[in-house]
Coordinates of C-alpha atoms and ligand atoms in Angstrom, one line a residue:
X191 CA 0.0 0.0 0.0
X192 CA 1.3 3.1 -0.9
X193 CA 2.5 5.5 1.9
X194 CA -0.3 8.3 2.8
X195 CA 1.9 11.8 4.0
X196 CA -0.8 12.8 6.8
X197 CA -2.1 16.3 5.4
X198 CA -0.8 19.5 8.0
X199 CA -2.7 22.4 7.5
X200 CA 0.4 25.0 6.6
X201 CA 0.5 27.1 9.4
X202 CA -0.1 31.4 9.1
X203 CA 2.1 34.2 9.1
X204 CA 0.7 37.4 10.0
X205 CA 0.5 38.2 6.6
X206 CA -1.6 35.2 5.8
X207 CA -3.9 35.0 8.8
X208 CA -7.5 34.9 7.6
X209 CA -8.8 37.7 9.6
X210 CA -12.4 38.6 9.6
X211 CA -14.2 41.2 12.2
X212 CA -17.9 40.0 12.8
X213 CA -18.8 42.5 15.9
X214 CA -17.4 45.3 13.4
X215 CA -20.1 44.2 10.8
X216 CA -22.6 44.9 13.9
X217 CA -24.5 48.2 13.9
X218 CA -22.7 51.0 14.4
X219 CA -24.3 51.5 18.1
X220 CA -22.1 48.1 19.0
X221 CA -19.1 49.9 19.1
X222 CA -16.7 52.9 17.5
X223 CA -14.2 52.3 15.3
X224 CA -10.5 52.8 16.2
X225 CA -7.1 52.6 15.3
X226 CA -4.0 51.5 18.2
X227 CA -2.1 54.4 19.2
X228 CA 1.5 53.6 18.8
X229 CA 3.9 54.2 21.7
X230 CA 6.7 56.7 21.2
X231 CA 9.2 54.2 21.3
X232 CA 8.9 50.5 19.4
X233 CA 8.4 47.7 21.0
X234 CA 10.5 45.0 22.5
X235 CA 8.5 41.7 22.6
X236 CA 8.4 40.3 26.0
X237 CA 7.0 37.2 25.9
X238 CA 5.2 35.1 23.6
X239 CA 3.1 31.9 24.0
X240 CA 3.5 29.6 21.5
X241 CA 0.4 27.4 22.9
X242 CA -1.5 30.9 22.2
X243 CA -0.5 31.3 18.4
X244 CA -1.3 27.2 18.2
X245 CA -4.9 28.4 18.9
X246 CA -4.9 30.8 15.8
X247 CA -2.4 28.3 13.5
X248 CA 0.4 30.8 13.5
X249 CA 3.5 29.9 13.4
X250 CA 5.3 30.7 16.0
X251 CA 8.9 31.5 13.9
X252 CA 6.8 34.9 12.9
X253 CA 7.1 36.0 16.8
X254 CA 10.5 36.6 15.9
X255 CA 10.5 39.5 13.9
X256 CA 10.1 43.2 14.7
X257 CA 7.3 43.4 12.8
X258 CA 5.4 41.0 15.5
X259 CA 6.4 43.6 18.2
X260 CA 5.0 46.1 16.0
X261 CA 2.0 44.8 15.2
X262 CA 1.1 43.3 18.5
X263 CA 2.1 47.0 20.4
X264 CA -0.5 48.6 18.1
X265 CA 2.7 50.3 15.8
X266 CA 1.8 48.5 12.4
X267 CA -1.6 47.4 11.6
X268 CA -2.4 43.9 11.4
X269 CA -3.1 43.0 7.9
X270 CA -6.9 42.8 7.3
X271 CA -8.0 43.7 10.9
X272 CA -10.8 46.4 10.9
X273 CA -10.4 47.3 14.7
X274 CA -13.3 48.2 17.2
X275 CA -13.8 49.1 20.9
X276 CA -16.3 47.8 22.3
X277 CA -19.1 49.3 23.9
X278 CA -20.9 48.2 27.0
X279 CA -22.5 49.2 30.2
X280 CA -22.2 47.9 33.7
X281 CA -22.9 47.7 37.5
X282 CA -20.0 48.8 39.3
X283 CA -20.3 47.7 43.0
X284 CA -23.8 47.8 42.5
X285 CA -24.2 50.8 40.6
X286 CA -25.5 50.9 37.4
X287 CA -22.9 53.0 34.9
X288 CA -23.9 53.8 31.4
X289 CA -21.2 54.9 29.8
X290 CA -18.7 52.2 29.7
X291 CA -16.5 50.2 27.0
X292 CA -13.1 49.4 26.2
X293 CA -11.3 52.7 27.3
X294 CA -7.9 50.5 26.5
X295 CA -8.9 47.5 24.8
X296 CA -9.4 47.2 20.7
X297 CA -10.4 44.1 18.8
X298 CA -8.2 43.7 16.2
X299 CA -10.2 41.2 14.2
X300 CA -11.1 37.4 14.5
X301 CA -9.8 34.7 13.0
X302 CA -11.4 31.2 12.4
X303 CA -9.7 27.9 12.3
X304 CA -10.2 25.0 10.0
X305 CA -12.5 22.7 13.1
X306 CA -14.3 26.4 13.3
X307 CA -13.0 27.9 16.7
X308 CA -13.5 31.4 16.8
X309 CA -11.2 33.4 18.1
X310 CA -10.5 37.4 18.5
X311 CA -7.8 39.3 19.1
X312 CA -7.2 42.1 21.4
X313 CA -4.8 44.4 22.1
X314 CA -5.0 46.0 25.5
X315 CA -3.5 48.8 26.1
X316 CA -3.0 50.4 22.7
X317 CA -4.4 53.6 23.2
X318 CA -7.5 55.6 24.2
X319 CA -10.9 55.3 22.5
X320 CA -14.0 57.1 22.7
X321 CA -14.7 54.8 26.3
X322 CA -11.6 56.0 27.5
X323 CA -13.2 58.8 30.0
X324 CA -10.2 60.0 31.9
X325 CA -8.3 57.1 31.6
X326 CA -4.7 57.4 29.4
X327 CA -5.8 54.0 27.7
X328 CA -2.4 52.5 28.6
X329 CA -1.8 49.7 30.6
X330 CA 1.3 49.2 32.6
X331 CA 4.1 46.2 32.3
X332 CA 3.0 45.2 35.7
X333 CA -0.8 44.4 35.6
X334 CA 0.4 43.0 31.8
X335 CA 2.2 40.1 33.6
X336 CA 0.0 39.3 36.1
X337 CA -3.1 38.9 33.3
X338 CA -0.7 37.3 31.2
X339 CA 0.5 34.9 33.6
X340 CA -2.5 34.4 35.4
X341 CA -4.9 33.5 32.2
X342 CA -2.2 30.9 31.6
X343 CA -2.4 30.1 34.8
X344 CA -6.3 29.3 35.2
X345 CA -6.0 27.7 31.5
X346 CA -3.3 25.1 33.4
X347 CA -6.0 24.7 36.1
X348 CA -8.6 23.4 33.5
X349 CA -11.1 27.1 34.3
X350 CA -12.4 28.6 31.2
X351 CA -10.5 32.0 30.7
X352 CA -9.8 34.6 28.2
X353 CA -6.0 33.3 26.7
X354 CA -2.9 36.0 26.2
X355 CA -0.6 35.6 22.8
X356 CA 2.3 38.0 23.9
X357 CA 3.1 40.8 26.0
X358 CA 5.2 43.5 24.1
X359 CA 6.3 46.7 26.1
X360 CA 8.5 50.1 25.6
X361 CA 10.2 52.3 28.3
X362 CA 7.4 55.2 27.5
X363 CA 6.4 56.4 30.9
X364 CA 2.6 55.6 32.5
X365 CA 1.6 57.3 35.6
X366 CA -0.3 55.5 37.9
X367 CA 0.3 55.6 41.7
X368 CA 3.9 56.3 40.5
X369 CA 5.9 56.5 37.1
X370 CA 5.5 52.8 35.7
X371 CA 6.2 51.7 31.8
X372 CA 3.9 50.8 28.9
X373 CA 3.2 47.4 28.1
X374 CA 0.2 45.6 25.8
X375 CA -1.1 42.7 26.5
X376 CA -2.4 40.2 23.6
X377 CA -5.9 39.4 24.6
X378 CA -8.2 36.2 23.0
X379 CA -11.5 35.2 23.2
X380 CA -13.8 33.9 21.4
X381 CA -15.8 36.5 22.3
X382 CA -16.0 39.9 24.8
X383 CA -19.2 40.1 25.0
X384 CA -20.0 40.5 28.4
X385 CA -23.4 41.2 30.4
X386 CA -22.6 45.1 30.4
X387 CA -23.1 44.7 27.1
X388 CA -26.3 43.4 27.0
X389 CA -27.4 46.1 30.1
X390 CA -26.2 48.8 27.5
X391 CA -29.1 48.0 25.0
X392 CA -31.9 47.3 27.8
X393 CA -31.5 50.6 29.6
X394 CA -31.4 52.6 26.8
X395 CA -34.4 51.1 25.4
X396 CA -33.0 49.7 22.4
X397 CA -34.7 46.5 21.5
X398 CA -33.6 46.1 18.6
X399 CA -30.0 46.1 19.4
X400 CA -30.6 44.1 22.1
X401 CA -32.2 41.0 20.3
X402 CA -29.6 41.7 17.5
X403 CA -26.8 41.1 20.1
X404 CA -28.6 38.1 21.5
X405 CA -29.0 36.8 17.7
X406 CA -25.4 37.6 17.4
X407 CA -24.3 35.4 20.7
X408 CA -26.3 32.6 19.6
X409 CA -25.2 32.4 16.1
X410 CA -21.9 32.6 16.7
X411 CA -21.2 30.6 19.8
X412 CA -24.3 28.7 20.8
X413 CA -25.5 27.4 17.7
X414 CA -27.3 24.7 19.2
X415 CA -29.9 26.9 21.0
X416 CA -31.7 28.1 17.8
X417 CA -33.3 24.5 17.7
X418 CA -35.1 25.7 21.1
X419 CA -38.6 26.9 21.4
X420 CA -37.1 30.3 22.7
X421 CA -34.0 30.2 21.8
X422 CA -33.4 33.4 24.3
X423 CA -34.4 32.1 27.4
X424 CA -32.1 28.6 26.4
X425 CA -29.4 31.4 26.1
X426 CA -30.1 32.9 29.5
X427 CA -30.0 28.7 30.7
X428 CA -26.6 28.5 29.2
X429 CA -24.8 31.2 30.9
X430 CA -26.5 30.6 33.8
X431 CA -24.9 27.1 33.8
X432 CA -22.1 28.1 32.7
X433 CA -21.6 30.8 35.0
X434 CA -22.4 28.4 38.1
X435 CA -20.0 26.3 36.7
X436 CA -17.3 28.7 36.6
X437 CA -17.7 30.0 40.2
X438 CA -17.6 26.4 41.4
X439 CA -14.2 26.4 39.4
X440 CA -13.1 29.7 41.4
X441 CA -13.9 28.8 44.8
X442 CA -12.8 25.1 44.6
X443 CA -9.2 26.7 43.4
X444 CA -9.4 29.9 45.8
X445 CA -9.5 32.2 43.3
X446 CA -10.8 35.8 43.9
X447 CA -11.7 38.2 41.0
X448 CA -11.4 41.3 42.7
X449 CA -14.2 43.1 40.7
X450 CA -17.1 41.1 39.5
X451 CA -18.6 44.2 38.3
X452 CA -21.5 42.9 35.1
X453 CA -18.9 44.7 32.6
X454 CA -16.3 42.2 33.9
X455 CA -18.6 39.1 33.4
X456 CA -18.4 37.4 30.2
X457 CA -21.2 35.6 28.5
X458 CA -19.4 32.8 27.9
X459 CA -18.7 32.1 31.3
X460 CA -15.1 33.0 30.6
X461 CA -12.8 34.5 33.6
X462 CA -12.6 38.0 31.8
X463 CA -10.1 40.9 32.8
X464 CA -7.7 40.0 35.1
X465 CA -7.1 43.0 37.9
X466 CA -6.9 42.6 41.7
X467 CA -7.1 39.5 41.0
X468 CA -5.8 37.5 44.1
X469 CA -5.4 32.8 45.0
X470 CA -6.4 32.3 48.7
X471 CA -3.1 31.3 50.4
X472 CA -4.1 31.2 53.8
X473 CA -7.8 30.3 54.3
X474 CA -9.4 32.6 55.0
X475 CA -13.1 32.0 53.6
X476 CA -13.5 36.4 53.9
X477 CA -10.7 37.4 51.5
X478 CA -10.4 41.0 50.1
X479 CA -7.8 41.1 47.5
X480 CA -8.8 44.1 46.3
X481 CA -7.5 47.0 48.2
X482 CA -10.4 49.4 46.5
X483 CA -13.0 47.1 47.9
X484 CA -13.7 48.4 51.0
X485 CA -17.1 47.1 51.9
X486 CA -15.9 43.5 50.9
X487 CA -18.4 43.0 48.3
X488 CA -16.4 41.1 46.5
X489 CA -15.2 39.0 49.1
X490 CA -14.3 35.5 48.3
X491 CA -16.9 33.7 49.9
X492 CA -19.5 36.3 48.7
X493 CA -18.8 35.8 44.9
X494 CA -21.4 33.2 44.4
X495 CA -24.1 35.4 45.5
X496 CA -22.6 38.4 43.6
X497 CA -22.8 35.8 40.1
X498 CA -26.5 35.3 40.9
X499 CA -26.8 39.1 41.0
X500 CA -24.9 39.5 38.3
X501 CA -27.0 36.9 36.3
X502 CA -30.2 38.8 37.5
X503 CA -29.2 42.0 35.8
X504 CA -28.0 40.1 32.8
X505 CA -32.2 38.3 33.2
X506 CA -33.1 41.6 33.4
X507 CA -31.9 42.4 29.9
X508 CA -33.7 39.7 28.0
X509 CA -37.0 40.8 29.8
X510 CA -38.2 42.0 26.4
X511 CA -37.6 38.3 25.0
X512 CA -39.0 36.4 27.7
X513 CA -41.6 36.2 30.1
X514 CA -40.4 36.8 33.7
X515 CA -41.4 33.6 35.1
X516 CA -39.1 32.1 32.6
X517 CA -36.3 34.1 33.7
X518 CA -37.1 33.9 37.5
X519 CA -36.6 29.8 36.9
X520 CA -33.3 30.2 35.3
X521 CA -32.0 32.1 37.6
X522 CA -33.4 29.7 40.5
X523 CA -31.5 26.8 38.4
X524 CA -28.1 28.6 39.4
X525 CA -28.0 28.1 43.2
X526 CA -28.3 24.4 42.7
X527 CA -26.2 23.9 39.9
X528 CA -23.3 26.2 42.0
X529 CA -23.7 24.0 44.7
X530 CA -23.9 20.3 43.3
X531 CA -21.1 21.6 40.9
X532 CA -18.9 22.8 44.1
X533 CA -19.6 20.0 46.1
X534 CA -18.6 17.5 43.7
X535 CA -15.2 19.1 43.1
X536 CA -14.2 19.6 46.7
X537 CA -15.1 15.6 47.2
X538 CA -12.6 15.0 44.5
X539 CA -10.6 16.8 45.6
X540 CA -10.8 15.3 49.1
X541 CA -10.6 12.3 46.7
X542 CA -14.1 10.8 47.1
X543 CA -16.0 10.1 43.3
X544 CA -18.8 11.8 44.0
X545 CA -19.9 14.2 46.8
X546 CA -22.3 13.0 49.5
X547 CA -23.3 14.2 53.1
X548 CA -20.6 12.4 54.8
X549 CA -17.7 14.0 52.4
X550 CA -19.5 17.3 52.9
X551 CA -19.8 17.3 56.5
X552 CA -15.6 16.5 56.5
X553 CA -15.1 19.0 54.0
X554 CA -17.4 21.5 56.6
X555 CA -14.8 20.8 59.5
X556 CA -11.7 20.4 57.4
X557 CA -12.3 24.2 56.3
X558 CA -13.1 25.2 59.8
X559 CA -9.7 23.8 61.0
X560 CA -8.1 25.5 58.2
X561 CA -9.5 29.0 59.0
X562 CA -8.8 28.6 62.7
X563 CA -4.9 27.3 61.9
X564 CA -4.6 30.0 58.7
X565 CA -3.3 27.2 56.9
X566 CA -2.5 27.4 53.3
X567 CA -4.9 26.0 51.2
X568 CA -3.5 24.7 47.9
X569 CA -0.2 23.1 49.9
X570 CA -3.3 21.4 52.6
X571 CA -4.8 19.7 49.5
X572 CA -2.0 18.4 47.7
X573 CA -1.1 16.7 50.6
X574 CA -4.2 15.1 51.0
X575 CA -2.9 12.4 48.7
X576 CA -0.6 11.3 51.1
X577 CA -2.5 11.8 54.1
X578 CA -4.8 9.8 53.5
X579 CA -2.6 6.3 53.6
X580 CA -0.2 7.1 56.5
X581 CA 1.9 10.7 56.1
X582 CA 1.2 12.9 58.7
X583 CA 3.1 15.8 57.8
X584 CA 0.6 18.1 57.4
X585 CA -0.8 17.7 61.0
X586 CA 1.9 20.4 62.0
X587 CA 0.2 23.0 60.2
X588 CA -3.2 23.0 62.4
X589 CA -3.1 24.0 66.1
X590 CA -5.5 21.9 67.6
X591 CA -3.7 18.7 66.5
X592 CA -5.7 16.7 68.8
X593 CA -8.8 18.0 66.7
X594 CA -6.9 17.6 63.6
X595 CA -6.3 14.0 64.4
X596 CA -10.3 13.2 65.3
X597 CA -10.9 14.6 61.7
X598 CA -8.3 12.7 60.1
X599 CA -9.4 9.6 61.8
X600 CA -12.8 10.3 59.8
X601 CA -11.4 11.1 57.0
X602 CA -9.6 7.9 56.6
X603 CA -12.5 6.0 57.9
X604 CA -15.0 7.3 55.2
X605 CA -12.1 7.1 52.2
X606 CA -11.8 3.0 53.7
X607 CA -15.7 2.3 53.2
X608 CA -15.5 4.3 50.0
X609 CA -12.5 1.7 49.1
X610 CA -11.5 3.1 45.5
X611 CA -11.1 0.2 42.6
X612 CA -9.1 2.8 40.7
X613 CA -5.2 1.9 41.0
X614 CA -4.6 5.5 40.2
X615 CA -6.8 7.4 42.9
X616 CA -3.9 9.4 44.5
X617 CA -2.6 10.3 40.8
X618 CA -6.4 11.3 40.6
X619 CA -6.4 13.6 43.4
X620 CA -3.0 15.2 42.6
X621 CA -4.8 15.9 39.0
X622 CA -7.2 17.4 41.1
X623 CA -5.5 19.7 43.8
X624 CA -2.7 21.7 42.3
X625 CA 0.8 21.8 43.6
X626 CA 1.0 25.4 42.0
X627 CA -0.6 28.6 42.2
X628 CA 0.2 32.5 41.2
X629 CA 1.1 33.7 44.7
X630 CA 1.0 37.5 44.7
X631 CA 4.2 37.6 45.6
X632 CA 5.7 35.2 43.0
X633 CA 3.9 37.4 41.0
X634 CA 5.7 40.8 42.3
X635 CA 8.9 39.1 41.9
X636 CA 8.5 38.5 38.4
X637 CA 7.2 41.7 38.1
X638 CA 9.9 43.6 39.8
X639 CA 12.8 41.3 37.8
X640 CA 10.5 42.6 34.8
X641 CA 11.2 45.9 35.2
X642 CA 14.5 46.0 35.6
X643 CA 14.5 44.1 32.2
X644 CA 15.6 40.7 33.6
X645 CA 12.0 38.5 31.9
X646 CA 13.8 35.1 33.1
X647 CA 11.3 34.5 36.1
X648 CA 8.3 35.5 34.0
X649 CA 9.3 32.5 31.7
X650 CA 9.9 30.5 34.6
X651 CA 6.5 30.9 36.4
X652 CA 4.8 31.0 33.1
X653 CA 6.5 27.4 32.1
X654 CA 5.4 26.0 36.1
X655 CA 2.0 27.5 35.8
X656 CA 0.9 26.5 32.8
X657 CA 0.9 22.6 34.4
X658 CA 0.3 22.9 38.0
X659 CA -0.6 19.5 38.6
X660 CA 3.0 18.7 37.9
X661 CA 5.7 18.1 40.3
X662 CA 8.4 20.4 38.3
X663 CA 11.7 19.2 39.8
X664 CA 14.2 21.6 41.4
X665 CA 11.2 24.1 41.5
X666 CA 9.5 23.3 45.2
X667 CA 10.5 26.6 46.3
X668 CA 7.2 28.3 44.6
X669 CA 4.8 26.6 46.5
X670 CA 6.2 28.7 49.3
X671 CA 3.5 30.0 51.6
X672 CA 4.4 33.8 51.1
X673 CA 7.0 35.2 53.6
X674 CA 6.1 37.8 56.5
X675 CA 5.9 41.4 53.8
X676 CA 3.5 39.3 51.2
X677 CA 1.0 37.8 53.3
X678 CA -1.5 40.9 53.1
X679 CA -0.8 41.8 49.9
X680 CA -4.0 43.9 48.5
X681 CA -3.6 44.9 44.9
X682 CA -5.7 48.2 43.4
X683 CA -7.3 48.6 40.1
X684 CA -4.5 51.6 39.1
X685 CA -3.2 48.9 36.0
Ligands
LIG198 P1 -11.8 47.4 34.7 O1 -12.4 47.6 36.1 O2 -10.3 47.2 34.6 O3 -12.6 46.3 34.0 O4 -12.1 48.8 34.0 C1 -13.3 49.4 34.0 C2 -13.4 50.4 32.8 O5 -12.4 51.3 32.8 C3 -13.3 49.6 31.5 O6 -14.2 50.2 30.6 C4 -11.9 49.9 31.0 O7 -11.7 49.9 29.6 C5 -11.6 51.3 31.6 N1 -10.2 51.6 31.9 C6 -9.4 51.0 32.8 N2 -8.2 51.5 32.8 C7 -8.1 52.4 31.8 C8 -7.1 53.3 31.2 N3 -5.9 53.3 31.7 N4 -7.5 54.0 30.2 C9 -8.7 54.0 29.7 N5 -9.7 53.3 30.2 C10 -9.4 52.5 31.2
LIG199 MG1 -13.3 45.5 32.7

């Protein structure tokens, strides 16, 4: 039989990259059209993600010319792109603001691979638009990294996210709380759409625009729902799932958005913009890592609740669509779903198959320990594995160790009767409960190497983070709890 060469699809340059702009097409009330404001120096290309271009088929031997840094720091124009800022509304802390949109973000185009993906491309950063407001639509090299590692980051950890290509920056000067440098980060999705951007249309009474955003959303990402009776309220079902699933993701990892403002909340249930964003070291169920925040609202343990009213406004919206009882009973759906969702993770990650009252009830006390002893929750639940036939190590980090030991004693009691037929359990549980997370200060390590032009332990924590279920040899120091200065870091929204 003769031999059959397996067919490769060739892979893009930038020249070549089919690049279409479907949310340009949109009315003109979607959005204003804008072109990147270059920075007064070019730009030096400061990392680049080759699993990122994979997404798009690019090649990744194009990130090594200038004309990369140029395109992806707004300098050169993309071929083909036909750039937008978006335009959106939102509830700030509650509030409902209506002039919103990207003040620093600008959709480039989209491109569509061969299986159909869609995916957009961002710059953020590149300049002001007409959303700007007083803002100098820059973004600085230090809240670059942190999205940039961190979407990486919570891709590793298996949570849907928004992805980052590259981070290019120049020495041009950005004033924030002091004199910081530019930087843009390469932002994709396969969408931004986020609920603010539904809210824009409803309160301005534009119901035209509103069903032709909801048309859009459908037909572009949830094809399936047009089969539905009302396709709009199966669209309201779908991010209310999806949404319940990704806050069982973020409070089973400790994450903490920081602002879950509805502009911030994607419609594909995406973790969208990355800002004082903070992982739970120490447990503490209450955690502000937002230093803005000062009411807590979007406390760790509160951002269930602050989903559901998220989702309510986002309800709200589709009102004209819909009749309210149908959107009263998908929100009521989310509760449940959060919970069964949540509860099934933690058990697997206590390394039960499925959740029941008994693995709740340890989880219950287990977290009640934790809080009392501050202990750090990702290290806790890595060791679980071996706690659970014999090492005890981890005992020394509670301080009621006689308490400790009566839980434990359960805990190995219940994992007996549940014996497990899988060889491969403890593998299972260390796929579960990641060895590595993006400690703040890991972060502000990176970030002050970064600016002193040194992007060595960017690379590093971007290479650890991308697989934290892995052991990494030689690299045990990062899942350090943080020392004595980093263990109140609070970031603020200045990025
Ligand atoms: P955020 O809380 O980061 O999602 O930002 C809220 C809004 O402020 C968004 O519409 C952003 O586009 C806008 N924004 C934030 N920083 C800047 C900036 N430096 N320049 C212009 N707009 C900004
Ligand atoms: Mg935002």
């Amino acid at each position: 039989m003769a031999f059959q060469p397996v067919q490769h699809l060739a892979m893009h340059t930038l020249d070549t990259l089919p690049l279409t702009n479907s949310f340009a097409a949109l009315p003109a009330a979607f959005h204003a059209r804008v072109q990147p404001t270059p920075l007064m120096q070019p730009a030096q290309l400061i990392h680049f993600n080759p699993a990122a271009a994979a997404l798009l088929n690019l090649d990744p031997a194009s990130a090594a010319e200038q004309g990369f840094a140029d395109i992806f720091s707004g300098r050169q124009a993309l071929p083909g792109a036909d750039p937008v800022a978006m335009r959106y509304a939102g509830h700030q802390f509650g509030h409902y603001v209506a002039q919103l949109g990207d003040g620093r973000a600008i959709v480039l185009g989209e491109t569509t691979t061969a299986d159909g993906e869609r995916w957009e491309i961002q710059l953020k950063g590149a300049g002001q638009t007409p959303y700007s407001r007083d803002g100098d639509g820059r973004a600085v090299l230090r809240s670059t990294i942190r999205e940039y590692l961190c979407s990486e980051a919570m891709h590793g950890l298996g949570i849907p996210t928004t992805r980052a290509l590259c981070i290019t920056g120049t020495d041009d000067e950005v004033y924030r709380e002091q004199i910081e440098t530019a930087a843009v980060l390469t932002r994709l999705a396969p969408s931004h759409v986020r609920f603010g951007s539904f809210e824009l249309f409803f309160y301005n009474n534009l119901h035209d625009e509103l069903r032709a955003l909801a048309d859009y959303v459908i037909d572009h990402h949830f094809p399936a729902l047009r089969d539905a009776q009302n396709p709009y309220i199966a669209l309201l079902q779908t991010v209310v799932e999806r949404t319940a699933q990704l806050l069982s993701q973020w409070q089973a990892v400790g994450f903490a958005h920081g602002v879950m403002n509805t502009d911030n909340m994607s419609v594909l249930g995406l973790t969208l913009d990355y800002g004082p964003f903070g992982f739970m070291e120490s447990w503490q169920p209450g955690f502000v890592c937002n230093h803005s925040d000062y009411h807590g609202r979007y406390a760790f343990d509160k951002q269930p609740q602050v989903a559901l009213f998220n989702l309510s406004c986002f309800a709200q919206t589709l009102l004209p669509m819909m009749d309210v009882d149908a959107a009263k009973a998908a929100l009521e759906s989310f509760q449940p779903a959060y919970e069964r969702a949540y509860s099934d993770r933690m058990a697997r990650k206590l390394g039960f198959a499925a959740a029941s009252p008994a693995s709740d009830a340890l989880l219950t006390e287990l977290l009640a320990q934790m809080a009392d002893s501050g202990t750090d929750y990702t290290n806790l639940f890595r060791s679980l594995a071996t706690l659970a036939t014999g090492e005890t190590s981890a005992r020394d980090r509670f301080i009621d160790r006689e308490r400790f030991d009566r839980w434990l004693a359960d805990y190995r009691a219940l994992l007996a009767r549940h014996t497990r037929t899988d060889p491969d359990w403890q593998a299972e549980m260390r796929r579960t409960n990641p060895k590595y997370i993006l400690r703040n200060y890991l972060a502000q390590a990176a970030i002050e190497q970064a600016q002193a032009k040194d992007f060595a332990e960017v690379d590093r924590l971007f290479t650890i983070l991308r697989s934290p279920f892995d052991e990494h040899p030689g690299m045990e120091r990062y899942t350090a709890p943080p020392p004595d200065w980093a263990k109140n870091i609070q970031v603020s929204c200045s990025s």
